[in-house]
Every structure is written in structure tokens, then in C-alpha cells.
Short mmCIF file of N, CA and C in Angstrom, two decimals:
data_model
loop_
_atom_site.label_atom_id
_atom_site.label_comp_id
_atom_site.label_asym_id
_atom_site.label_seq_id
_atom_site.Cartn_x
_atom_site.Cartn_y
_atom_site.Cartn_z
N UNK A 53 0.84 -1.19 0.00
CA UNK A 53 0.00 0.00 0.00
C UNK A 53 0.88 1.25 0.00
N UNK A 54 0.63 2.13 -0.89
CA UNK A 54 1.41 3.35 -1.05
C UNK A 54 0.87 4.42 -0.10
N UNK A 55 1.74 5.13 0.58
CA UNK A 55 1.32 6.24 1.44
C UNK A 55 1.00 7.43 0.56
N UNK A 56 -0.20 7.95 0.68
CA UNK A 56 -0.65 9.03 -0.18
C UNK A 56 -0.45 10.41 0.43
N UNK A 57 -0.19 10.49 1.71
CA UNK A 57 0.10 11.78 2.30
C UNK A 57 -1.11 12.64 2.59
N UNK A 58 -2.29 12.06 2.60
CA UNK A 58 -3.49 12.82 2.95
C UNK A 58 -4.53 11.87 3.51
N UNK A 59 -5.52 12.40 4.21
CA UNK A 59 -6.55 11.54 4.79
C UNK A 59 -7.27 10.74 3.72
N UNK A 60 -7.57 9.50 4.07
CA UNK A 60 -8.25 8.63 3.13
C UNK A 60 -9.09 7.64 3.93
N UNK A 61 -10.36 7.54 3.56
CA UNK A 61 -11.25 6.58 4.22
C UNK A 61 -11.92 5.73 3.15
N UNK A 62 -11.15 4.90 2.51
CA UNK A 62 -11.63 4.02 1.45
C UNK A 62 -11.97 2.69 2.09
N UNK A 63 -13.25 2.49 2.45
CA UNK A 63 -13.67 1.31 3.20
C UNK A 63 -14.87 0.61 2.55
N UNK A 64 -14.79 0.25 1.27
CA UNK A 64 -15.95 -0.36 0.62
C UNK A 64 -16.38 -1.68 1.26
N UNK A 65 -15.45 -2.39 1.87
CA UNK A 65 -15.80 -3.69 2.45
C UNK A 65 -16.58 -3.56 3.75
N UNK A 66 -16.86 -2.32 4.17
CA UNK A 66 -17.72 -2.07 5.33
C UNK A 66 -19.10 -1.56 4.91
N UNK A 67 -19.32 -1.44 3.60
CA UNK A 67 -20.57 -0.87 3.08
C UNK A 67 -21.38 -1.97 2.39
N UNK A 68 -22.62 -2.08 2.79
CA UNK A 68 -23.51 -3.09 2.21
C UNK A 68 -23.73 -2.83 0.73
N UNK A 69 -23.67 -3.88 -0.04
CA UNK A 69 -23.85 -3.79 -1.49
C UNK A 69 -25.20 -3.21 -1.86
N UNK A 70 -25.22 -2.46 -2.94
CA UNK A 70 -26.47 -1.87 -3.43
C UNK A 70 -27.36 -2.91 -4.09
N UNK A 71 -26.78 -4.04 -4.50
CA UNK A 71 -27.56 -5.05 -5.23
C UNK A 71 -27.88 -6.28 -4.39
N UNK A 72 -27.16 -6.50 -3.29
CA UNK A 72 -27.39 -7.68 -2.45
C UNK A 72 -27.10 -7.30 -1.01
N UNK A 73 -28.15 -7.16 -0.20
CA UNK A 73 -27.94 -6.66 1.17
C UNK A 73 -27.26 -7.67 2.09
N UNK A 74 -26.94 -8.86 1.58
CA UNK A 74 -26.18 -9.85 2.34
C UNK A 74 -24.68 -9.76 2.04
N UNK A 75 -24.31 -8.88 1.13
CA UNK A 75 -22.92 -8.74 0.69
C UNK A 75 -22.44 -7.31 0.94
N UNK A 76 -21.13 -7.14 0.91
CA UNK A 76 -20.53 -5.81 0.98
C UNK A 76 -19.83 -5.53 -0.35
N UNK A 77 -19.50 -4.27 -0.56
CA UNK A 77 -18.77 -3.90 -1.76
C UNK A 77 -17.35 -4.46 -1.71
N UNK A 78 -16.83 -4.78 -2.87
CA UNK A 78 -15.40 -5.04 -3.03
C UNK A 78 -14.78 -3.73 -3.48
N UNK A 79 -13.47 -3.58 -3.40
CA UNK A 79 -12.86 -2.36 -3.94
C UNK A 79 -13.20 -2.15 -5.42
N UNK A 80 -13.13 -3.20 -6.21
CA UNK A 80 -13.48 -3.07 -7.63
C UNK A 80 -14.96 -2.74 -7.80
N UNK A 81 -15.81 -3.38 -7.01
CA UNK A 81 -17.25 -3.11 -7.08
C UNK A 81 -17.58 -1.67 -6.71
N UNK A 82 -16.83 -1.10 -5.77
CA UNK A 82 -17.05 0.30 -5.39
C UNK A 82 -16.78 1.22 -6.58
N UNK A 83 -15.69 0.95 -7.32
CA UNK A 83 -15.38 1.77 -8.50
C UNK A 83 -16.46 1.64 -9.56
N UNK A 84 -16.97 0.42 -9.77
CA UNK A 84 -18.05 0.23 -10.75
C UNK A 84 -19.31 0.98 -10.31
N UNK A 85 -19.60 0.93 -9.02
CA UNK A 85 -20.76 1.63 -8.47
C UNK A 85 -20.63 3.14 -8.69
N UNK A 86 -19.45 3.68 -8.41
CA UNK A 86 -19.20 5.11 -8.62
C UNK A 86 -19.37 5.46 -10.09
N UNK A 87 -18.78 4.66 -10.97
CA UNK A 87 -18.89 4.91 -12.41
C UNK A 87 -20.34 4.89 -12.86
N UNK A 88 -21.11 3.91 -12.36
CA UNK A 88 -22.53 3.83 -12.71
C UNK A 88 -23.26 5.09 -12.28
N UNK A 89 -23.00 5.55 -11.06
CA UNK A 89 -23.68 6.74 -10.55
C UNK A 89 -23.31 7.99 -11.36
N UNK A 90 -22.05 8.10 -11.73
CA UNK A 90 -21.62 9.23 -12.57
C UNK A 90 -22.30 9.19 -13.93
N UNK A 91 -22.38 7.99 -14.53
CA UNK A 91 -23.04 7.85 -15.82
C UNK A 91 -24.52 8.16 -15.74
N UNK A 92 -25.13 7.88 -14.58
CA UNK A 92 -26.55 8.19 -14.37
C UNK A 92 -26.78 9.68 -14.13
N UNK A 93 -25.71 10.44 -13.95
CA UNK A 93 -25.84 11.87 -13.72
C UNK A 93 -26.03 12.25 -12.26
N UNK A 94 -25.62 11.36 -11.33
CA UNK A 94 -25.74 11.68 -9.91
C UNK A 94 -25.04 13.00 -9.62
N UNK A 95 -25.62 13.79 -8.74
CA UNK A 95 -25.05 15.11 -8.45
C UNK A 95 -23.70 14.98 -7.73
N UNK A 96 -22.84 15.95 -8.01
CA UNK A 96 -21.54 16.07 -7.38
C UNK A 96 -21.46 17.42 -6.70
N UNK A 97 -20.82 17.45 -5.55
CA UNK A 97 -20.58 18.72 -4.86
C UNK A 97 -19.07 18.94 -4.83
N UNK A 98 -18.63 20.07 -5.31
CA UNK A 98 -17.20 20.39 -5.26
C UNK A 98 -16.87 20.92 -3.87
N UNK A 99 -15.80 20.41 -3.28
CA UNK A 99 -15.37 20.84 -1.95
C UNK A 99 -13.89 21.22 -2.00
N UNK A 100 -13.51 22.12 -1.12
CA UNK A 100 -12.11 22.50 -0.97
C UNK A 100 -11.55 21.69 0.19
N UNK A 101 -10.45 21.01 -0.05
CA UNK A 101 -9.86 20.13 0.95
C UNK A 101 -9.01 20.90 1.96
N UNK A 102 -8.98 20.38 3.18
CA UNK A 102 -8.07 20.89 4.20
C UNK A 102 -6.68 20.28 4.02
N UNK A 103 -6.65 19.04 3.49
CA UNK A 103 -5.39 18.33 3.32
C UNK A 103 -5.48 17.47 2.07
N UNK A 104 -4.76 17.78 1.03
CA UNK A 104 -3.84 18.90 0.88
C UNK A 104 -4.60 20.22 0.76
N UNK A 105 -4.15 21.18 1.50
CA UNK A 105 -4.83 22.47 1.64
C UNK A 105 -5.05 23.13 0.28
N UNK A 106 -6.30 23.53 0.07
CA UNK A 106 -6.66 24.28 -1.13
C UNK A 106 -6.98 23.45 -2.36
N UNK A 107 -6.69 22.15 -2.32
CA UNK A 107 -7.03 21.28 -3.45
C UNK A 107 -8.54 21.05 -3.45
N UNK A 108 -9.06 20.65 -4.59
CA UNK A 108 -10.50 20.42 -4.73
C UNK A 108 -10.78 18.92 -4.88
N UNK A 109 -11.95 18.52 -4.43
CA UNK A 109 -12.43 17.15 -4.59
C UNK A 109 -13.92 17.22 -4.89
N UNK A 110 -14.47 16.08 -5.21
CA UNK A 110 -15.89 15.99 -5.58
C UNK A 110 -16.55 14.93 -4.72
N UNK A 111 -17.69 15.30 -4.14
CA UNK A 111 -18.39 14.45 -3.19
C UNK A 111 -19.74 14.03 -3.76
N UNK A 112 -20.07 12.76 -3.54
CA UNK A 112 -21.41 12.24 -3.81
C UNK A 112 -21.91 11.61 -2.52
N UNK A 113 -23.17 11.86 -2.20
CA UNK A 113 -23.83 11.17 -1.09
C UNK A 113 -24.93 10.35 -1.73
N UNK A 114 -24.76 9.03 -1.69
CA UNK A 114 -25.58 8.13 -2.49
C UNK A 114 -26.50 7.31 -1.60
N UNK A 115 -27.79 7.39 -1.89
CA UNK A 115 -28.80 6.61 -1.17
C UNK A 115 -28.80 5.18 -1.70
N UNK A 116 -28.71 4.22 -0.78
CA UNK A 116 -28.82 2.81 -1.17
C UNK A 116 -30.16 2.24 -0.71
N UNK A 117 -30.48 2.44 0.58
CA UNK A 117 -31.77 1.98 1.09
C UNK A 117 -32.12 2.78 2.35
N UNK A 118 -33.38 2.69 2.74
CA UNK A 118 -33.86 3.49 3.87
C UNK A 118 -33.25 3.08 5.20
N UNK A 119 -32.75 1.84 5.30
CA UNK A 119 -32.27 1.37 6.60
C UNK A 119 -30.76 1.51 6.81
N UNK A 120 -30.07 2.18 5.89
CA UNK A 120 -28.63 2.45 6.08
C UNK A 120 -28.34 3.90 5.72
N UNK A 121 -27.29 4.47 6.31
CA UNK A 121 -26.93 5.85 5.93
C UNK A 121 -26.52 5.92 4.46
N UNK A 122 -26.51 7.13 3.95
CA UNK A 122 -26.02 7.33 2.58
C UNK A 122 -24.55 6.88 2.50
N UNK A 123 -24.13 6.52 1.31
CA UNK A 123 -22.72 6.22 1.07
C UNK A 123 -22.04 7.54 0.69
N UNK A 124 -20.98 7.86 1.39
CA UNK A 124 -20.22 9.08 1.17
C UNK A 124 -19.02 8.74 0.29
N UNK A 125 -18.96 9.37 -0.88
CA UNK A 125 -17.88 9.13 -1.83
C UNK A 125 -17.17 10.46 -2.08
N UNK A 126 -15.85 10.45 -1.97
CA UNK A 126 -15.07 11.65 -2.30
C UNK A 126 -13.97 11.24 -3.26
N UNK A 127 -13.90 11.96 -4.37
CA UNK A 127 -12.87 11.73 -5.38
C UNK A 127 -12.09 13.01 -5.60
N UNK A 128 -10.79 12.86 -5.71
CA UNK A 128 -9.93 13.99 -6.03
C UNK A 128 -9.36 13.74 -7.42
N UNK A 129 -9.39 14.75 -8.27
CA UNK A 129 -8.80 14.63 -9.60
C UNK A 129 -7.40 15.21 -9.57
N UNK A 130 -6.45 14.43 -10.03
CA UNK A 130 -5.05 14.85 -10.00
C UNK A 130 -4.34 14.27 -11.22
N UNK A 131 -3.78 15.13 -12.04
CA UNK A 131 -3.05 14.69 -13.24
C UNK A 131 -3.89 13.79 -14.14
N UNK A 132 -5.16 14.13 -14.29
CA UNK A 132 -6.04 13.38 -15.17
C UNK A 132 -6.53 12.06 -14.62
N UNK A 133 -6.31 11.81 -13.34
CA UNK A 133 -6.74 10.55 -12.72
C UNK A 133 -7.62 10.84 -11.51
N UNK A 134 -8.57 9.94 -11.27
CA UNK A 134 -9.42 10.05 -10.08
C UNK A 134 -8.73 9.32 -8.93
N UNK A 135 -8.57 10.01 -7.82
CA UNK A 135 -7.98 9.42 -6.62
C UNK A 135 -9.11 9.18 -5.63
N UNK A 136 -9.21 7.95 -5.16
CA UNK A 136 -10.23 7.59 -4.18
C UNK A 136 -9.85 8.16 -2.83
N UNK A 137 -10.67 9.05 -2.31
CA UNK A 137 -10.42 9.62 -0.99
C UNK A 137 -11.35 9.00 0.05
N UNK A 138 -12.63 8.78 -0.32
CA UNK A 138 -13.59 8.25 0.65
C UNK A 138 -14.61 7.35 -0.03
N UNK A 139 -14.96 6.28 0.66
CA UNK A 139 -16.09 5.43 0.30
C UNK A 139 -16.49 4.74 1.60
N UNK A 140 -17.52 5.26 2.24
CA UNK A 140 -17.96 4.74 3.53
C UNK A 140 -19.36 5.28 3.82
N UNK A 141 -19.97 4.78 4.88
CA UNK A 141 -21.26 5.33 5.27
C UNK A 141 -21.08 6.78 5.71
N UNK A 142 -22.06 7.59 5.42
CA UNK A 142 -22.02 9.01 5.74
C UNK A 142 -21.96 9.22 7.25
N UNK A 143 -21.07 10.10 7.66
CA UNK A 143 -20.94 10.52 9.06
C UNK A 143 -20.68 12.03 9.02
N UNK A 144 -21.71 12.81 9.28
CA UNK A 144 -21.61 14.26 9.12
C UNK A 144 -20.46 14.89 9.91
N UNK A 145 -20.17 14.37 11.11
CA UNK A 145 -19.08 14.94 11.91
C UNK A 145 -17.73 14.79 11.21
N UNK A 146 -17.47 13.61 10.64
CA UNK A 146 -16.21 13.38 9.94
C UNK A 146 -16.15 14.18 8.65
N UNK A 147 -17.27 14.26 7.94
CA UNK A 147 -17.30 14.94 6.65
C UNK A 147 -16.92 16.40 6.78
N UNK A 148 -17.33 17.04 7.84
CA UNK A 148 -17.05 18.46 8.01
C UNK A 148 -15.57 18.72 8.22
N UNK A 149 -14.84 17.72 8.72
CA UNK A 149 -13.42 17.90 9.01
C UNK A 149 -12.51 17.31 7.94
N UNK A 150 -13.07 16.72 6.91
CA UNK A 150 -12.24 16.05 5.89
C UNK A 150 -11.60 17.05 4.96
#
């Protein structure tokens, strides 16, 4: 695992799958899920990061079902590539400090 030098909460294996509530996302499945949501036109919110200071990222809060929190996804674009910053259940306290 490469040290990226900034906060990262990439935890797809803790998030219940959108297609089978008995399963969790795999890392690859999380990327496919994100791609599907982007292709569907899911809204993105641009945020300014604290670390690295002043950089921008894009956040999606994705509803899966009524009995679980939204999935919080944060992607940072750097040198033409998407960097996974977050994939976990939404926690408003953590999100405000990310």
C-alpha cells in the first residue's frame, strides 16, 4: 500500500452492497458503483480540501436503502486521474473535518 500523504477513508468492504444486502462492496465493485452513478448523472458537490490544503475534490452522497446511511464518496482529480479519498457510510461529523 502506497502512502498518499493525505486523509483517506476508502472502506468499501464495510458498506452493504447496493444489489445484495447480504454482501458488501469489493474495492473493484465500489469503483463500478461510482462509475454507474456518474453515468446516471448523480449530483456532485465540489469541496475544498483541508489536506492537501486548497485542493479540490468531488463528493457524492448516495442513497442505497432506507435502513442504512447514505454512502459518502469523495474523489480527487489529479493529473487526469481520479484518486479515491472516501467510500464509507455518511458521518456528518467526519465529513465536516475532511
